[in-house]
């Protein structure tokens, strides 16, 4: 995608944090921006700020866990700004803390519904129109460095972000040969409201004890994190360069290297001597899928 000017960007979680940083960068580059958030009042305030800075921007109410909400938001945006050409799936929640053996199932479901199910809804809502249109488009899915390495005591969040990584890589295969590019954003610590958002949307009882202490500590760390506007500019650059991976915090690279080195060490002799997968056949099947043949 060579230029976002004149296109329409649909940014979820756009009322604050990384979503707002991405929206600001896209607006400054000339895109029309739909700031979509479950907190419509905050989104409206953010949209007013971006308009004052010269962006063509509107606020849209969106519950990313509800596909009907996606359809309603898409209808609204298409009527007011035109077909979406840049789709940024940024909305997300943290998972709180706690061991898997005692993790609350209702919280697990809410985390995965917000962070993972929403990606499917977004693709179902917008990709058919992107394929049918004649203009280059781009999708940005926000994972985390926790979707590459696995910090402790965060089983729900980590598993959801690894799912975002896998979803994006699989979707890339499906979109190959189309005019739709895709990027995976994996930021480190960034100044966002994810702790407050997570607590406000958390089903059931509020976190107590160690969980509450961990949330408070994380909030303190995030308060000194990277400026979301810096992340937004990195995302814009990746869209224009059609770059798959967006790593904004290079200090995490050593942890990624350790993880992949450990993975590669796991490859030894075949479990069944003499057997060998036909890798060329598998890859040719993926190529067929990317071209829309299979």
mmCIF file of C-alpha atoms in Angstrom:
data_model
loop_
_atom_site.group_PDB
_atom_site.id
_atom_site.type_symbol
_atom_site.label_atom_id
_atom_site.label_comp_id
_atom_site.label_asym_id
_atom_site.label_seq_id
_atom_site.Cartn_x
_atom_site.Cartn_y
_atom_site.Cartn_z
ATOM 1 C CA UNK A 1 0.000 0.000 0.000
ATOM 2 C CA UNK A 2 1.767 3.134 -1.204
ATOM 3 C CA UNK A 3 -0.500 5.785 0.296
ATOM 4 C CA UNK A 4 -3.323 5.972 2.851
ATOM 5 C CA UNK A 5 -4.452 9.431 1.737
ATOM 6 C CA UNK A 6 -8.138 9.522 0.878
ATOM 7 C CA UNK A 7 -8.740 6.012 2.203
ATOM 8 C CA UNK A 8 -10.836 5.072 5.222
ATOM 9 C CA UNK A 9 -9.245 3.621 8.346
ATOM 10 C CA UNK A 10 -11.287 1.633 10.866
ATOM 11 C CA UNK A 11 -9.403 1.561 14.181
ATOM 12 C CA UNK A 12 -10.711 -0.455 17.116
ATOM 13 C CA UNK A 13 -9.743 0.520 20.633
ATOM 14 C CA UNK A 14 -9.290 3.958 19.122
ATOM 15 C CA UNK A 15 -10.331 6.040 22.110
ATOM 16 C CA UNK A 16 -6.937 5.860 23.795
ATOM 17 C CA UNK A 17 -3.531 4.217 23.866
ATOM 18 C CA UNK A 18 -2.110 2.483 20.821
ATOM 19 C CA UNK A 19 -5.390 2.692 18.922
ATOM 20 C CA UNK A 20 -5.434 6.459 19.285
ATOM 21 C CA UNK A 21 -1.753 6.649 18.365
ATOM 22 C CA UNK A 22 -2.416 4.717 15.155
ATOM 23 C CA UNK A 23 -5.485 6.832 14.384
ATOM 24 C CA UNK A 24 -3.510 10.029 14.870
ATOM 25 C CA UNK A 25 -0.752 8.865 12.515
ATOM 26 C CA UNK A 26 -3.233 7.775 9.850
ATOM 27 C CA UNK A 27 -5.211 11.004 10.152
ATOM 28 C CA UNK A 28 -2.090 13.104 9.801
ATOM 29 C CA UNK A 29 -1.204 11.100 6.681
ATOM 30 C CA UNK A 30 -4.540 12.012 5.087
ATOM 31 C CA UNK A 31 -6.731 9.010 5.840
ATOM 32 C CA UNK A 32 -10.316 9.384 6.989
ATOM 33 C CA UNK A 33 -10.473 7.742 10.401
ATOM 34 C CA UNK A 34 -13.241 5.928 12.256
ATOM 35 C CA UNK A 35 -12.343 5.849 15.959
ATOM 36 C CA UNK A 36 -14.170 2.762 17.221
ATOM 37 C CA UNK A 37 -14.439 1.911 20.898
ATOM 38 C CA UNK A 38 -16.775 0.416 23.463
ATOM 39 C CA UNK A 39 -16.315 3.662 25.416
ATOM 40 C CA UNK A 40 -18.127 5.947 22.970
ATOM 41 C CA UNK A 41 -17.837 9.081 25.110
ATOM 42 C CA UNK A 42 -14.059 8.770 25.289
ATOM 43 C CA UNK A 43 -13.944 8.010 21.555
ATOM 44 C CA UNK A 44 -16.013 11.120 20.832
ATOM 45 C CA UNK A 45 -13.598 13.258 22.856
ATOM 46 C CA UNK A 46 -10.618 11.743 21.056
ATOM 47 C CA UNK A 47 -12.240 12.260 17.653
ATOM 48 C CA UNK A 48 -12.877 15.908 18.489
ATOM 49 C CA UNK A 49 -9.199 16.309 19.361
ATOM 50 C CA UNK A 50 -8.084 14.737 16.078
ATOM 51 C CA UNK A 51 -10.481 16.913 14.100
ATOM 52 C CA UNK A 52 -8.984 19.979 15.796
ATOM 53 C CA UNK A 53 -5.610 18.751 14.535
ATOM 54 C CA UNK A 54 -6.948 18.617 10.984
ATOM 55 C CA UNK A 55 -8.013 14.980 10.647
ATOM 56 C CA UNK A 56 -11.258 13.817 9.045
ATOM 57 C CA UNK A 57 -12.426 11.707 11.951
ATOM 58 C CA UNK A 58 -15.574 10.359 13.571
ATOM 59 C CA UNK A 59 -16.341 8.305 16.671
ATOM 60 C CA UNK A 60 -18.162 4.986 16.405
ATOM 61 C CA UNK A 61 -19.529 2.773 19.158
ATOM 62 C CA UNK A 62 -18.228 -0.789 18.859
ATOM 63 C CA UNK A 63 -18.278 -3.859 21.079
ATOM 64 C CA UNK A 64 -15.643 -6.039 19.392
ATOM 65 C CA UNK A 65 -17.009 -9.197 21.052
ATOM 66 C CA UNK A 66 -20.351 -8.865 19.218
ATOM 67 C CA UNK A 67 -20.535 -9.511 15.475
ATOM 68 C CA UNK A 68 -23.786 -7.587 15.162
ATOM 69 C CA UNK A 69 -21.994 -4.554 16.606
ATOM 70 C CA UNK A 70 -19.348 -4.966 13.903
ATOM 71 C CA UNK A 71 -22.007 -5.016 11.190
ATOM 72 C CA UNK A 72 -23.706 -1.911 12.566
ATOM 73 C CA UNK A 73 -20.440 -0.019 12.867
ATOM 74 C CA UNK A 74 -19.414 -0.998 9.340
ATOM 75 C CA UNK A 75 -22.718 0.221 7.904
ATOM 76 C CA UNK A 76 -22.313 3.546 9.709
ATOM 77 C CA UNK A 77 -18.711 4.049 8.583
ATOM 78 C CA UNK A 78 -19.359 3.108 4.963
ATOM 79 C CA UNK A 79 -22.234 5.592 4.791
ATOM 80 C CA UNK A 80 -20.216 8.423 6.283
ATOM 81 C CA UNK A 81 -16.603 7.802 5.194
ATOM 82 C CA UNK A 82 -16.726 5.213 2.416
ATOM 83 C CA UNK A 83 -15.352 1.695 2.094
ATOM 84 C CA UNK A 84 -12.692 0.725 4.622
ATOM 85 C CA UNK A 85 -9.190 0.377 3.175
ATOM 86 C CA UNK A 86 -7.169 0.169 6.420
ATOM 87 C CA UNK A 87 -8.417 -2.105 9.200
ATOM 88 C CA UNK A 88 -6.594 -1.862 12.537
ATOM 89 C CA UNK A 89 -7.628 -4.434 15.128
ATOM 90 C CA UNK A 90 -6.203 -2.775 18.223
ATOM 91 C CA UNK A 91 -8.837 -3.265 20.925
ATOM 92 C CA UNK A 92 -7.839 -5.700 23.627
ATOM 93 C CA UNK A 93 -7.878 -6.508 27.314
ATOM 94 C CA UNK A 94 -5.331 -7.954 29.687
ATOM 95 C CA UNK A 95 -5.979 -11.221 31.415
ATOM 96 C CA UNK A 96 -5.381 -10.258 34.976
ATOM 97 C CA UNK A 97 -3.104 -12.681 36.779
ATOM 98 C CA UNK A 98 -3.180 -16.066 38.366
ATOM 99 C CA UNK A 99 -2.231 -19.677 37.725
ATOM 100 C CA UNK A 100 -4.061 -21.670 35.056
ATOM 101 C CA UNK A 101 -5.193 -24.206 37.644
ATOM 102 C CA UNK A 102 -7.252 -21.580 39.455
ATOM 103 C CA UNK A 103 -8.098 -19.209 36.586
ATOM 104 C CA UNK A 104 -11.738 -18.108 36.331
ATOM 105 C CA UNK A 105 -13.318 -19.598 33.168
ATOM 106 C CA UNK A 106 -15.590 -16.587 32.639
ATOM 107 C CA UNK A 107 -12.580 -14.256 32.626
ATOM 108 C CA UNK A 108 -10.737 -16.586 30.226
ATOM 109 C CA UNK A 109 -13.684 -16.507 27.820
ATOM 110 C CA UNK A 110 -13.930 -12.714 28.001
ATOM 111 C CA UNK A 111 -10.219 -12.265 27.272
ATOM 112 C CA UNK A 112 -10.287 -14.580 24.271
ATOM 113 C CA UNK A 113 -13.556 -13.148 23.001
ATOM 114 C CA UNK A 114 -12.083 -9.639 23.049
ATOM 115 C CA UNK A 115 -8.589 -10.413 21.828
ATOM 116 C CA UNK A 116 -9.211 -13.278 19.396
ATOM 117 C CA UNK A 117 -12.854 -13.719 18.377
ATOM 118 C CA UNK A 118 -12.916 -10.067 17.392
ATOM 119 C CA UNK A 119 -10.369 -10.759 14.642
ATOM 120 C CA UNK A 120 -12.682 -13.253 12.978
ATOM 121 C CA UNK A 121 -15.581 -10.816 13.187
ATOM 122 C CA UNK A 122 -13.454 -8.051 11.668
ATOM 123 C CA UNK A 123 -12.374 -10.212 8.747
ATOM 124 C CA UNK A 124 -15.908 -11.449 8.102
ATOM 125 C CA UNK A 125 -17.114 -7.851 8.138
ATOM 126 C CA UNK A 126 -14.517 -6.157 5.940
ATOM 127 C CA UNK A 127 -12.394 -8.554 3.877
ATOM 128 C CA UNK A 128 -15.092 -9.399 1.275
ATOM 129 C CA UNK A 129 -15.454 -5.692 0.484
ATOM 130 C CA UNK A 130 -11.680 -5.235 0.414
ATOM 131 C CA UNK A 131 -11.354 -8.110 -2.057
ATOM 132 C CA UNK A 132 -14.109 -6.707 -4.264
ATOM 133 C CA UNK A 133 -12.724 -3.178 -4.346
ATOM 134 C CA UNK A 134 -10.086 -2.028 -6.771
ATOM 135 C CA UNK A 135 -7.899 -0.279 -4.218
ATOM 136 C CA UNK A 136 -4.960 -1.586 -2.217
ATOM 137 C CA UNK A 137 -5.918 -2.283 1.401
ATOM 138 C CA UNK A 138 -4.138 -3.234 4.601
ATOM 139 C CA UNK A 139 -4.954 -4.999 7.873
ATOM 140 C CA UNK A 140 -3.032 -4.513 11.127
ATOM 141 C CA UNK A 141 -3.611 -6.976 13.955
ATOM 142 C CA UNK A 142 -2.235 -6.067 17.367
ATOM 143 C CA UNK A 143 -0.650 -8.898 19.312
ATOM 144 C CA UNK A 144 2.089 -8.123 21.829
ATOM 145 C CA UNK A 145 5.596 -9.250 22.627
ATOM 146 C CA UNK A 146 3.578 -11.627 24.827
ATOM 147 C CA UNK A 147 2.500 -13.181 21.521
ATOM 148 C CA UNK A 148 6.139 -14.056 20.790
ATOM 149 C CA UNK A 149 7.535 -14.877 24.224
ATOM 150 C CA UNK A 150 5.596 -15.949 27.309
ATOM 151 C CA UNK A 151 5.898 -13.803 30.447
ATOM 152 C CA UNK A 152 4.920 -15.623 33.650
ATOM 153 C CA UNK A 153 1.606 -15.510 35.475
ATOM 154 C CA UNK A 154 -0.424 -14.385 32.453
ATOM 155 C CA UNK A 155 -1.799 -17.560 30.900
ATOM 156 C CA UNK A 156 -4.961 -16.018 29.474
ATOM 157 C CA UNK A 157 -3.345 -12.932 27.978
ATOM 158 C CA UNK A 158 -0.353 -14.829 26.591
ATOM 159 C CA UNK A 159 -2.474 -17.560 25.008
ATOM 160 C CA UNK A 160 -4.767 -14.970 23.419
ATOM 161 C CA UNK A 161 -1.856 -13.025 21.968
ATOM 162 C CA UNK A 162 -0.181 -16.172 20.623
ATOM 163 C CA UNK A 163 -3.547 -16.844 18.958
ATOM 164 C CA UNK A 164 -3.452 -13.371 17.371
ATOM 165 C CA UNK A 165 -0.004 -14.176 15.995
ATOM 166 C CA UNK A 166 -1.170 -17.487 14.541
ATOM 167 C CA UNK A 167 -4.376 -15.989 13.143
ATOM 168 C CA UNK A 168 -2.411 -13.255 11.377
ATOM 169 C CA UNK A 169 0.122 -15.623 9.828
ATOM 170 C CA UNK A 170 -2.670 -17.920 8.617
ATOM 171 C CA UNK A 171 -4.634 -14.973 7.230
ATOM 172 C CA UNK A 172 -1.538 -13.822 5.382
ATOM 173 C CA UNK A 173 -1.613 -17.107 3.438
ATOM 174 C CA UNK A 174 -5.260 -16.580 2.544
ATOM 175 C CA UNK A 175 -4.689 -12.998 1.394
ATOM 176 C CA UNK A 176 -1.664 -13.744 -0.790
ATOM 177 C CA UNK A 177 -2.305 -12.781 -4.395
ATOM 178 C CA UNK A 178 -4.889 -10.189 -3.350
ATOM 179 C CA UNK A 179 -4.445 -6.432 -2.967
ATOM 180 C CA UNK A 180 -4.713 -6.742 0.815
ATOM 181 C CA UNK A 181 -1.531 -6.450 2.853
ATOM 182 C CA UNK A 182 -1.251 -7.485 6.486
ATOM 183 C CA UNK A 183 0.905 -6.600 9.471
ATOM 184 C CA UNK A 184 1.310 -8.001 12.977
ATOM 185 C CA UNK A 185 2.032 -5.393 15.644
ATOM 186 C CA UNK A 186 3.958 -6.740 18.657
ATOM 187 C CA UNK A 187 4.631 -3.827 21.022
ATOM 188 C CA UNK A 188 6.331 -3.946 24.391
ATOM 189 C CA UNK A 189 5.411 -1.696 27.285
ATOM 190 C CA UNK A 190 3.374 1.254 26.033
ATOM 191 C CA UNK A 191 1.409 3.947 27.862
ATOM 192 C CA UNK A 192 -2.121 2.592 27.536
ATOM 193 C CA UNK A 193 -5.257 2.185 29.661
ATOM 194 C CA UNK A 194 -5.360 -1.599 29.260
ATOM 195 C CA UNK A 195 -5.295 -2.240 33.016
ATOM 196 C CA UNK A 196 -8.218 0.105 33.685
ATOM 197 C CA UNK A 197 -10.116 -1.207 30.649
ATOM 198 C CA UNK A 198 -9.567 -4.794 31.727
ATOM 199 C CA UNK A 199 -10.806 -4.094 35.234
ATOM 200 C CA UNK A 200 -13.885 -2.220 34.020
ATOM 201 C CA UNK A 201 -14.906 -5.002 31.617
ATOM 202 C CA UNK A 202 -13.915 -7.967 33.780
ATOM 203 C CA UNK A 203 -16.844 -10.330 34.439
ATOM 204 C CA UNK A 204 -17.517 -11.558 37.946
ATOM 205 C CA UNK A 205 -15.684 -10.345 41.018
ATOM 206 C CA UNK A 206 -12.837 -7.859 40.907
ATOM 207 C CA UNK A 207 -9.305 -9.138 41.312
ATOM 208 C CA UNK A 208 -8.133 -9.453 44.892
ATOM 209 C CA UNK A 209 -4.871 -10.089 46.695
ATOM 210 C CA UNK A 210 -1.911 -10.927 44.452
ATOM 211 C CA UNK A 211 -3.971 -10.281 41.324
ATOM 212 C CA UNK A 212 -4.822 -6.750 42.396
ATOM 213 C CA UNK A 213 -1.206 -6.118 43.405
ATOM 214 C CA UNK A 214 0.030 -7.375 40.030
ATOM 215 C CA UNK A 215 -2.442 -5.151 38.177
ATOM 216 C CA UNK A 216 -1.308 -2.112 40.165
ATOM 217 C CA UNK A 217 2.341 -2.921 39.479
ATOM 218 C CA UNK A 218 1.645 -3.341 35.750
ATOM 219 C CA UNK A 219 -0.192 -0.022 35.665
ATOM 220 C CA UNK A 220 2.862 1.645 37.171
ATOM 221 C CA UNK A 221 5.130 0.060 34.539
ATOM 222 C CA UNK A 222 2.838 1.086 31.681
ATOM 223 C CA UNK A 223 2.759 4.663 32.947
ATOM 224 C CA UNK A 224 6.436 4.956 31.982
ATOM 225 C CA UNK A 225 6.094 2.983 28.741
ATOM 226 C CA UNK A 226 6.575 4.095 25.154
ATOM 227 C CA UNK A 227 4.477 6.953 23.800
ATOM 228 C CA UNK A 228 1.560 5.445 21.808
ATOM 229 C CA UNK A 229 2.084 8.075 19.109
ATOM 230 C CA UNK A 230 5.525 6.586 18.451
ATOM 231 C CA UNK A 231 3.920 3.177 17.996
ATOM 232 C CA UNK A 232 1.328 4.733 15.698
ATOM 233 C CA UNK A 233 4.008 6.215 13.447
ATOM 234 C CA UNK A 234 5.747 2.830 13.285
ATOM 235 C CA UNK A 235 2.478 1.222 12.206
ATOM 236 C CA UNK A 236 1.945 3.784 9.463
ATOM 237 C CA UNK A 237 5.475 3.161 8.192
ATOM 238 C CA UNK A 238 4.868 -0.605 8.142
ATOM 239 C CA UNK A 239 1.620 -0.174 6.204
ATOM 240 C CA UNK A 240 3.353 1.952 3.575
ATOM 241 C CA UNK A 241 6.245 -0.528 3.330
ATOM 242 C CA UNK A 242 3.938 -3.583 3.397
ATOM 243 C CA UNK A 243 5.929 -5.052 6.291
ATOM 244 C CA UNK A 244 4.546 -8.103 8.087
ATOM 245 C CA UNK A 245 6.156 -7.821 11.530
ATOM 246 C CA UNK A 246 6.145 -4.584 13.516
ATOM 247 C CA UNK A 247 8.482 -4.759 16.509
ATOM 248 C CA UNK A 248 8.631 -1.396 18.249
ATOM 249 C CA UNK A 249 10.725 -2.401 21.280
ATOM 250 C CA UNK A 250 14.047 -3.945 20.107
ATOM 251 C CA UNK A 251 15.141 -4.699 23.690
ATOM 252 C CA UNK A 252 12.845 -7.751 23.519
ATOM 253 C CA UNK A 253 14.840 -9.274 20.651
ATOM 254 C CA UNK A 254 17.142 -11.249 22.949
ATOM 255 C CA UNK A 255 14.125 -13.007 24.513
ATOM 256 C CA UNK A 256 12.763 -13.878 21.072
ATOM 257 C CA UNK A 257 16.165 -15.262 20.080
ATOM 258 C CA UNK A 258 16.248 -17.440 23.203
ATOM 259 C CA UNK A 259 12.749 -18.755 22.527
ATOM 260 C CA UNK A 260 13.431 -19.671 18.896
ATOM 261 C CA UNK A 261 16.828 -21.161 19.741
ATOM 262 C CA UNK A 262 15.102 -23.426 22.264
ATOM 263 C CA UNK A 263 12.519 -24.361 19.643
ATOM 264 C CA UNK A 264 15.162 -25.244 17.059
ATOM 265 C CA UNK A 265 16.983 -27.375 19.604
ATOM 266 C CA UNK A 266 13.845 -29.507 19.763
ATOM 267 C CA UNK A 267 14.367 -30.694 16.182
ATOM 268 C CA UNK A 268 16.231 -33.987 16.296
ATOM 269 C CA UNK A 269 16.031 -37.301 14.416
ATOM 270 C CA UNK A 270 12.671 -38.427 13.057
ATOM 271 C CA UNK A 271 10.414 -40.199 15.524
ATOM 272 C CA UNK A 272 9.929 -42.775 12.732
ATOM 273 C CA UNK A 273 13.177 -43.425 10.857
ATOM 274 C CA UNK A 274 12.624 -43.390 7.114
ATOM 275 C CA UNK A 275 9.451 -41.282 7.237
ATOM 276 C CA UNK A 276 9.507 -37.738 5.802
ATOM 277 C CA UNK A 277 6.695 -35.220 5.237
ATOM 278 C CA UNK A 278 6.409 -33.995 1.650
ATOM 279 C CA UNK A 279 7.082 -30.357 2.458
ATOM 280 C CA UNK A 280 6.916 -29.317 -1.202
ATOM 281 C CA UNK A 281 3.363 -30.674 -1.466
ATOM 282 C CA UNK A 282 2.316 -28.838 1.701
ATOM 283 C CA UNK A 283 3.812 -25.565 0.472
ATOM 284 C CA UNK A 284 2.240 -25.905 -2.969
ATOM 285 C CA UNK A 285 -1.114 -26.384 -1.251
ATOM 286 C CA UNK A 286 -0.582 -23.150 0.669
ATOM 287 C CA UNK A 287 0.331 -21.411 -2.564
ATOM 288 C CA UNK A 288 -2.955 -22.589 -4.073
ATOM 289 C CA UNK A 289 -4.839 -21.209 -1.097
ATOM 290 C CA UNK A 290 -3.045 -17.861 -1.348
ATOM 291 C CA UNK A 291 -3.968 -17.510 -4.995
ATOM 292 C CA UNK A 292 -7.588 -18.383 -4.272
ATOM 293 C CA UNK A 293 -7.371 -21.701 -6.143
ATOM 294 C CA UNK A 294 -7.898 -23.981 -3.157
#
